[in-house]
């Protein structure tokens, strides 16, 4: 077995695993979201505060708080009613993570040994590591480590993530819809599976 295939196998979803461990007390169960916008007056403004809960994602040891989504570029969220909740919008692709022509802003927590399976999306992704450590691998087996304080820009390549432990990890992410990556005249497929090239 090659080193690249061996590394990639570490980013496969376990077939069976114990229940996720409990989060440490330092990981709050809700995020205080403050939205500052405009009202109907020329120089008026509004401020709303909401406690956004973390919810299970369906992947072992991984939960998230969805903070805001936009569904068009440029966004018209500068002109929406103050009671609009952008987090209530749905993403159209990649199990809701990708908003076509828009953005997705969220926070995710990862238990030690949690895995994000190998996948590819037609997006540019921004990650800010808040705490812990995450390791990413590409399809070629190239790995890098992201630690607290690091920023990652992902440009639509096939990749996976895992938390090597022993601590929980947390990051803030913004996912921006983008054109597919083109390699040798072919575009990478979008999906949570091994890369296939479109003709």
PDB file of C-alpha atoms in Angstrom:
ATOM      1  CA  UNK A   1       0.000   0.000   0.000  1.00  0.00           C
ATOM      2  CA  UNK A   2       1.374   3.421  -0.937  1.00  0.00           C
ATOM      3  CA  UNK A   3       1.950   6.135   1.658  1.00  0.00           C
ATOM      4  CA  UNK A   4      -0.653   8.381   0.006  1.00  0.00           C
ATOM      5  CA  UNK A   5      -3.376   5.687   0.083  1.00  0.00           C
ATOM      6  CA  UNK A   6      -2.489   4.809   3.684  1.00  0.00           C
ATOM      7  CA  UNK A   7      -2.808   8.455   4.744  1.00  0.00           C
ATOM      8  CA  UNK A   8      -6.082   8.897   2.874  1.00  0.00           C
ATOM      9  CA  UNK A   9      -7.557   5.873   4.661  1.00  0.00           C
ATOM     10  CA  UNK A  10      -7.224   7.776   7.948  1.00  0.00           C
ATOM     11  CA  UNK A  11      -9.848  10.213   6.625  1.00  0.00           C
ATOM     12  CA  UNK A  12     -12.577   7.644   6.080  1.00  0.00           C
ATOM     13  CA  UNK A  13     -15.672   7.701   8.279  1.00  0.00           C
ATOM     14  CA  UNK A  14     -15.443   4.871  10.846  1.00  0.00           C
ATOM     15  CA  UNK A  15     -18.028   2.146  10.269  1.00  0.00           C
ATOM     16  CA  UNK A  16     -18.763   1.965  13.990  1.00  0.00           C
ATOM     17  CA  UNK A  17     -17.588   4.006  16.928  1.00  0.00           C
ATOM     18  CA  UNK A  18     -18.470   4.791  20.516  1.00  0.00           C
ATOM     19  CA  UNK A  19     -20.730   7.797  21.256  1.00  0.00           C
ATOM     20  CA  UNK A  20     -18.981  11.144  20.979  1.00  0.00           C
ATOM     21  CA  UNK A  21     -17.192  12.195  24.173  1.00  0.00           C
ATOM     22  CA  UNK A  22     -18.536  15.115  26.144  1.00  0.00           C
ATOM     23  CA  UNK A  23     -17.174  18.521  25.257  1.00  0.00           C
ATOM     24  CA  UNK A  24     -14.962  20.274  27.806  1.00  0.00           C
ATOM     25  CA  UNK A  25     -16.554  23.025  29.886  1.00  0.00           C
ATOM     26  CA  UNK A  26     -14.491  25.631  28.001  1.00  0.00           C
ATOM     27  CA  UNK A  27     -16.460  24.826  24.825  1.00  0.00           C
ATOM     28  CA  UNK A  28     -19.703  26.750  25.242  1.00  0.00           C
ATOM     29  CA  UNK A  29     -22.897  25.064  24.016  1.00  0.00           C
ATOM     30  CA  UNK A  30     -24.181  28.211  22.294  1.00  0.00           C
ATOM     31  CA  UNK A  31     -22.609  31.120  20.403  1.00  0.00           C
ATOM     32  CA  UNK A  32     -23.773  34.686  21.016  1.00  0.00           C
ATOM     33  CA  UNK A  33     -24.444  36.129  17.559  1.00  0.00           C
ATOM     34  CA  UNK A  34     -24.811  39.893  17.232  1.00  0.00           C
ATOM     35  CA  UNK A  35     -26.339  41.268  14.028  1.00  0.00           C
ATOM     36  CA  UNK A  36     -26.016  45.014  13.413  1.00  0.00           C
ATOM     37  CA  UNK A  37     -28.015  46.370  10.478  1.00  0.00           C
ATOM     38  CA  UNK A  38     -30.245  49.141   9.163  1.00  0.00           C
ATOM     39  CA  UNK A  39     -33.845  50.064   9.780  1.00  0.00           C
ATOM     40  CA  UNK A  40     -36.248  52.023   7.590  1.00  0.00           C
ATOM     41  CA  UNK A  41     -34.872  55.424   8.655  1.00  0.00           C
ATOM     42  CA  UNK A  42     -32.095  57.147   6.721  1.00  0.00           C
ATOM     43  CA  UNK A  43     -29.626  57.057   9.602  1.00  0.00           C
ATOM     44  CA  UNK A  44     -31.281  54.312  11.625  1.00  0.00           C
ATOM     45  CA  UNK A  45     -29.711  51.087  12.790  1.00  0.00           C
ATOM     46  CA  UNK A  46     -30.680  47.878  14.560  1.00  0.00           C
ATOM     47  CA  UNK A  47     -28.885  45.421  16.809  1.00  0.00           C
ATOM     48  CA  UNK A  48     -30.184  41.932  17.568  1.00  0.00           C
ATOM     49  CA  UNK A  49     -28.619  39.230  19.737  1.00  0.00           C
ATOM     50  CA  UNK A  50     -29.304  35.513  19.413  1.00  0.00           C
ATOM     51  CA  UNK A  51     -27.908  32.453  21.184  1.00  0.00           C
ATOM     52  CA  UNK A  52     -27.055  29.997  18.393  1.00  0.00           C
ATOM     53  CA  UNK A  53     -26.910  26.360  19.608  1.00  0.00           C
ATOM     54  CA  UNK A  54     -24.481  23.704  18.430  1.00  0.00           C
ATOM     55  CA  UNK A  55     -26.143  20.815  16.605  1.00  0.00           C
ATOM     56  CA  UNK A  56     -24.930  17.374  15.581  1.00  0.00           C
ATOM     57  CA  UNK A  57     -23.822  17.099  11.956  1.00  0.00           C
ATOM     58  CA  UNK A  58     -24.289  13.380  11.402  1.00  0.00           C
ATOM     59  CA  UNK A  59     -20.530  12.794  11.461  1.00  0.00           C
ATOM     60  CA  UNK A  60     -19.071  11.203  14.590  1.00  0.00           C
ATOM     61  CA  UNK A  61     -17.636  13.699  17.071  1.00  0.00           C
ATOM     62  CA  UNK A  62     -18.547  16.758  14.995  1.00  0.00           C
ATOM     63  CA  UNK A  63     -21.060  19.475  15.855  1.00  0.00           C
ATOM     64  CA  UNK A  64     -21.647  22.972  14.515  1.00  0.00           C
ATOM     65  CA  UNK A  65     -23.393  26.290  15.029  1.00  0.00           C
ATOM     66  CA  UNK A  66     -24.699  27.802  11.791  1.00  0.00           C
ATOM     67  CA  UNK A  67     -24.253  31.572  12.083  1.00  0.00           C
ATOM     68  CA  UNK A  68     -25.355  33.045   8.731  1.00  0.00           C
ATOM     69  CA  UNK A  69     -25.885  32.154   5.076  1.00  0.00           C
ATOM     70  CA  UNK A  70     -26.256  34.297   1.979  1.00  0.00           C
ATOM     71  CA  UNK A  71     -27.771  33.105  -1.295  1.00  0.00           C
ATOM     72  CA  UNK A  72     -26.627  35.683  -3.856  1.00  0.00           C
ATOM     73  CA  UNK A  73     -23.568  37.708  -4.854  1.00  0.00           C
ATOM     74  CA  UNK A  74     -23.507  40.579  -4.272  1.00  0.00           C
ATOM     75  CA  UNK A  75     -25.672  39.995  -1.217  1.00  0.00           C
ATOM     76  CA  UNK A  76     -28.794  42.068  -0.565  1.00  0.00           C
ATOM     77  CA  UNK A  77     -28.649  41.426   3.194  1.00  0.00           C
ATOM     78  CA  UNK A  78     -28.021  45.161   3.660  1.00  0.00           C
ATOM     79  CA  UNK A  79     -31.710  45.676   2.839  1.00  0.00           C
ATOM     80  CA  UNK A  80     -33.512  42.876   4.677  1.00  0.00           C
ATOM     81  CA  UNK A  81     -35.838  43.271   7.701  1.00  0.00           C
ATOM     82  CA  UNK A  82     -34.065  43.264  11.046  1.00  0.00           C
ATOM     83  CA  UNK A  83     -35.897  40.100  12.132  1.00  0.00           C
ATOM     84  CA  UNK A  84     -34.503  38.051   9.215  1.00  0.00           C
ATOM     85  CA  UNK A  85     -32.380  35.130  10.372  1.00  0.00           C
ATOM     86  CA  UNK A  86     -29.749  34.299   7.769  1.00  0.00           C
ATOM     87  CA  UNK A  87     -28.899  31.089   9.610  1.00  0.00           C
ATOM     88  CA  UNK A  88     -32.359  29.733   8.749  1.00  0.00           C
ATOM     89  CA  UNK A  89     -31.564  29.677   5.041  1.00  0.00           C
ATOM     90  CA  UNK A  90     -30.719  26.344   3.442  1.00  0.00           C
ATOM     91  CA  UNK A  91     -27.647  25.500   1.398  1.00  0.00           C
ATOM     92  CA  UNK A  92     -28.306  23.794  -1.893  1.00  0.00           C
ATOM     93  CA  UNK A  93     -25.249  21.548  -2.267  1.00  0.00           C
ATOM     94  CA  UNK A  94     -22.906  19.292  -0.301  1.00  0.00           C
ATOM     95  CA  UNK A  95     -25.518  18.400   2.342  1.00  0.00           C
ATOM     96  CA  UNK A  96     -26.292  22.071   2.866  1.00  0.00           C
ATOM     97  CA  UNK A  97     -22.750  23.369   3.304  1.00  0.00           C
ATOM     98  CA  UNK A  98     -22.585  25.137  -0.070  1.00  0.00           C
ATOM     99  CA  UNK A  99     -24.993  27.966  -0.886  1.00  0.00           C
ATOM    100  CA  UNK A 100     -25.083  28.429  -4.650  1.00  0.00           C
ATOM    101  CA  UNK A 101     -23.935  31.983  -5.482  1.00  0.00           C
ATOM    102  CA  UNK A 102     -23.635  32.653  -1.747  1.00  0.00           C
ATOM    103  CA  UNK A 103     -21.751  32.011   1.487  1.00  0.00           C
ATOM    104  CA  UNK A 104     -21.982  29.882   4.635  1.00  0.00           C
ATOM    105  CA  UNK A 105     -20.594  31.125   7.968  1.00  0.00           C
ATOM    106  CA  UNK A 106     -20.366  28.619  10.838  1.00  0.00           C
ATOM    107  CA  UNK A 107     -18.366  27.271  13.791  1.00  0.00           C
ATOM    108  CA  UNK A 108     -17.513  23.578  14.156  1.00  0.00           C
ATOM    109  CA  UNK A 109     -16.225  21.477  17.050  1.00  0.00           C
ATOM    110  CA  UNK A 110     -14.318  18.203  16.623  1.00  0.00           C
ATOM    111  CA  UNK A 111     -13.763  15.516  19.230  1.00  0.00           C
ATOM    112  CA  UNK A 112     -10.356  13.808  19.364  1.00  0.00           C
ATOM    113  CA  UNK A 113     -10.164  11.309  16.461  1.00  0.00           C
ATOM    114  CA  UNK A 114     -13.122  12.925  14.647  1.00  0.00           C
ATOM    115  CA  UNK A 115     -12.829  12.750  10.859  1.00  0.00           C
ATOM    116  CA  UNK A 116     -14.139  14.817   7.951  1.00  0.00           C
ATOM    117  CA  UNK A 117     -14.155  12.327   5.035  1.00  0.00           C
ATOM    118  CA  UNK A 118     -12.354  13.023   1.768  1.00  0.00           C
ATOM    119  CA  UNK A 119     -14.417  15.399  -0.351  1.00  0.00           C
ATOM    120  CA  UNK A 120     -14.263  18.108  -2.975  1.00  0.00           C
ATOM    121  CA  UNK A 121     -16.491  21.186  -3.285  1.00  0.00           C
ATOM    122  CA  UNK A 122     -16.674  23.987  -5.845  1.00  0.00           C
ATOM    123  CA  UNK A 123     -15.819  26.591  -3.231  1.00  0.00           C
ATOM    124  CA  UNK A 124     -13.139  28.740  -1.684  1.00  0.00           C
ATOM    125  CA  UNK A 125     -13.062  28.039   2.061  1.00  0.00           C
ATOM    126  CA  UNK A 126     -11.655  30.210   4.860  1.00  0.00           C
ATOM    127  CA  UNK A 127     -10.847  28.602   8.214  1.00  0.00           C
ATOM    128  CA  UNK A 128      -9.620  30.235  11.421  1.00  0.00           C
ATOM    129  CA  UNK A 129      -8.446  27.737  14.034  1.00  0.00           C
ATOM    130  CA  UNK A 130      -9.705  28.802  17.460  1.00  0.00           C
ATOM    131  CA  UNK A 131      -8.365  25.913  19.536  1.00  0.00           C
ATOM    132  CA  UNK A 132      -6.883  22.457  19.172  1.00  0.00           C
ATOM    133  CA  UNK A 133      -5.251  20.910  16.120  1.00  0.00           C
ATOM    134  CA  UNK A 134      -6.572  19.633  12.791  1.00  0.00           C
ATOM    135  CA  UNK A 135      -4.606  17.699  10.175  1.00  0.00           C
ATOM    136  CA  UNK A 136      -5.589  17.823   6.511  1.00  0.00           C
ATOM    137  CA  UNK A 137      -4.583  15.532   3.662  1.00  0.00           C
ATOM    138  CA  UNK A 138      -4.978  15.909  -0.097  1.00  0.00           C
ATOM    139  CA  UNK A 139      -5.726  13.088  -2.493  1.00  0.00           C
ATOM    140  CA  UNK A 140      -2.003  12.867  -3.245  1.00  0.00           C
ATOM    141  CA  UNK A 141      -1.279  12.231   0.440  1.00  0.00           C
ATOM    142  CA  UNK A 142       0.183  15.668   1.218  1.00  0.00           C
ATOM    143  CA  UNK A 143      -0.573  16.627   4.830  1.00  0.00           C
ATOM    144  CA  UNK A 144      -0.423  19.851   6.785  1.00  0.00           C
ATOM    145  CA  UNK A 145      -1.232  20.731  10.384  1.00  0.00           C
ATOM    146  CA  UNK A 146      -3.454  23.671  11.399  1.00  0.00           C
ATOM    147  CA  UNK A 147      -3.132  24.840  15.005  1.00  0.00           C
ATOM    148  CA  UNK A 148      -4.872  27.481  17.113  1.00  0.00           C
ATOM    149  CA  UNK A 149      -4.313  30.894  15.538  1.00  0.00           C
ATOM    150  CA  UNK A 150      -3.647  29.526  12.045  1.00  0.00           C
ATOM    151  CA  UNK A 151      -5.699  30.503   8.988  1.00  0.00           C
ATOM    152  CA  UNK A 152      -6.354  28.111   6.098  1.00  0.00           C
ATOM    153  CA  UNK A 153      -7.550  29.041   2.595  1.00  0.00           C
ATOM    154  CA  UNK A 154      -8.850  26.017   0.681  1.00  0.00           C
ATOM    155  CA  UNK A 155      -9.209  26.333  -3.097  1.00  0.00           C
ATOM    156  CA  UNK A 156     -11.553  23.580  -4.214  1.00  0.00           C
ATOM    157  CA  UNK A 157      -9.241  20.555  -4.025  1.00  0.00           C
ATOM    158  CA  UNK A 158     -10.006  17.030  -2.816  1.00  0.00           C
ATOM    159  CA  UNK A 159      -9.160  16.751   0.889  1.00  0.00           C
ATOM    160  CA  UNK A 160     -10.067  15.373   4.286  1.00  0.00           C
ATOM    161  CA  UNK A 161      -9.597  16.509   7.891  1.00  0.00           C
ATOM    162  CA  UNK A 162      -9.013  14.761  11.209  1.00  0.00           C
ATOM    163  CA  UNK A 163      -8.426  15.784  14.799  1.00  0.00           C
ATOM    164  CA  UNK A 164      -5.377  13.847  16.061  1.00  0.00           C
ATOM    165  CA  UNK A 165      -6.192  14.740  19.670  1.00  0.00           C
ATOM    166  CA  UNK A 166      -5.808  14.632  22.534  1.00  0.00           C
ATOM    167  CA  UNK A 167      -7.748  17.931  22.779  1.00  0.00           C
ATOM    168  CA  UNK A 168     -11.012  18.996  21.179  1.00  0.00           C
ATOM    169  CA  UNK A 169     -10.658  21.351  18.200  1.00  0.00           C
ATOM    170  CA  UNK A 170     -12.745  24.328  17.108  1.00  0.00           C
ATOM    171  CA  UNK A 171     -12.644  26.477  13.991  1.00  0.00           C
ATOM    172  CA  UNK A 172     -14.622  29.283  12.396  1.00  0.00           C
ATOM    173  CA  UNK A 173     -15.318  28.789   8.693  1.00  0.00           C
ATOM    174  CA  UNK A 174     -16.703  30.750   5.750  1.00  0.00           C
ATOM    175  CA  UNK A 175     -17.551  28.783   2.585  1.00  0.00           C
ATOM    176  CA  UNK A 176     -17.828  30.795  -0.652  1.00  0.00           C
ATOM    177  CA  UNK A 177     -19.366  29.385  -3.814  1.00  0.00           C
ATOM    178  CA  UNK A 178     -16.840  29.273  -6.679  1.00  0.00           C
ATOM    179  CA  UNK A 179     -16.173  27.900 -10.134  1.00  0.00           C
ATOM    180  CA  UNK A 180     -15.013  24.254 -10.323  1.00  0.00           C
ATOM    181  CA  UNK A 181     -11.274  23.638 -10.286  1.00  0.00           C
ATOM    182  CA  UNK A 182     -10.027  22.746 -13.784  1.00  0.00           C
ATOM    183  CA  UNK A 183      -7.189  20.240 -14.164  1.00  0.00           C
ATOM    184  CA  UNK A 184      -5.867  19.218 -17.578  1.00  0.00           C
ATOM    185  CA  UNK A 185      -8.969  20.670 -19.186  1.00  0.00           C
ATOM    186  CA  UNK A 186     -11.375  18.764 -16.947  1.00  0.00           C
ATOM    187  CA  UNK A 187     -13.329  19.933 -13.899  1.00  0.00           C
ATOM    188  CA  UNK A 188     -13.205  18.142 -10.561  1.00  0.00           C
ATOM    189  CA  UNK A 189     -16.474  16.570  -9.469  1.00  0.00           C
ATOM    190  CA  UNK A 190     -18.143  17.942  -6.357  1.00  0.00           C
ATOM    191  CA  UNK A 191     -18.922  15.341  -3.727  1.00  0.00           C
ATOM    192  CA  UNK A 192     -17.856  13.387  -0.672  1.00  0.00           C
ATOM    193  CA  UNK A 193     -16.062  10.620  -2.506  1.00  0.00           C
ATOM    194  CA  UNK A 194     -12.908   9.885  -4.470  1.00  0.00           C
ATOM    195  CA  UNK A 195     -12.171  12.470  -7.172  1.00  0.00           C
ATOM    196  CA  UNK A 196     -13.461  11.731 -10.649  1.00  0.00           C
ATOM    197  CA  UNK A 197     -12.734  13.948 -13.629  1.00  0.00           C
ATOM    198  CA  UNK A 198     -15.512  15.166 -15.868  1.00  0.00           C
ATOM    199  CA  UNK A 199     -14.980  15.011 -19.587  1.00  0.00           C
TER     200      UNK A 199
END
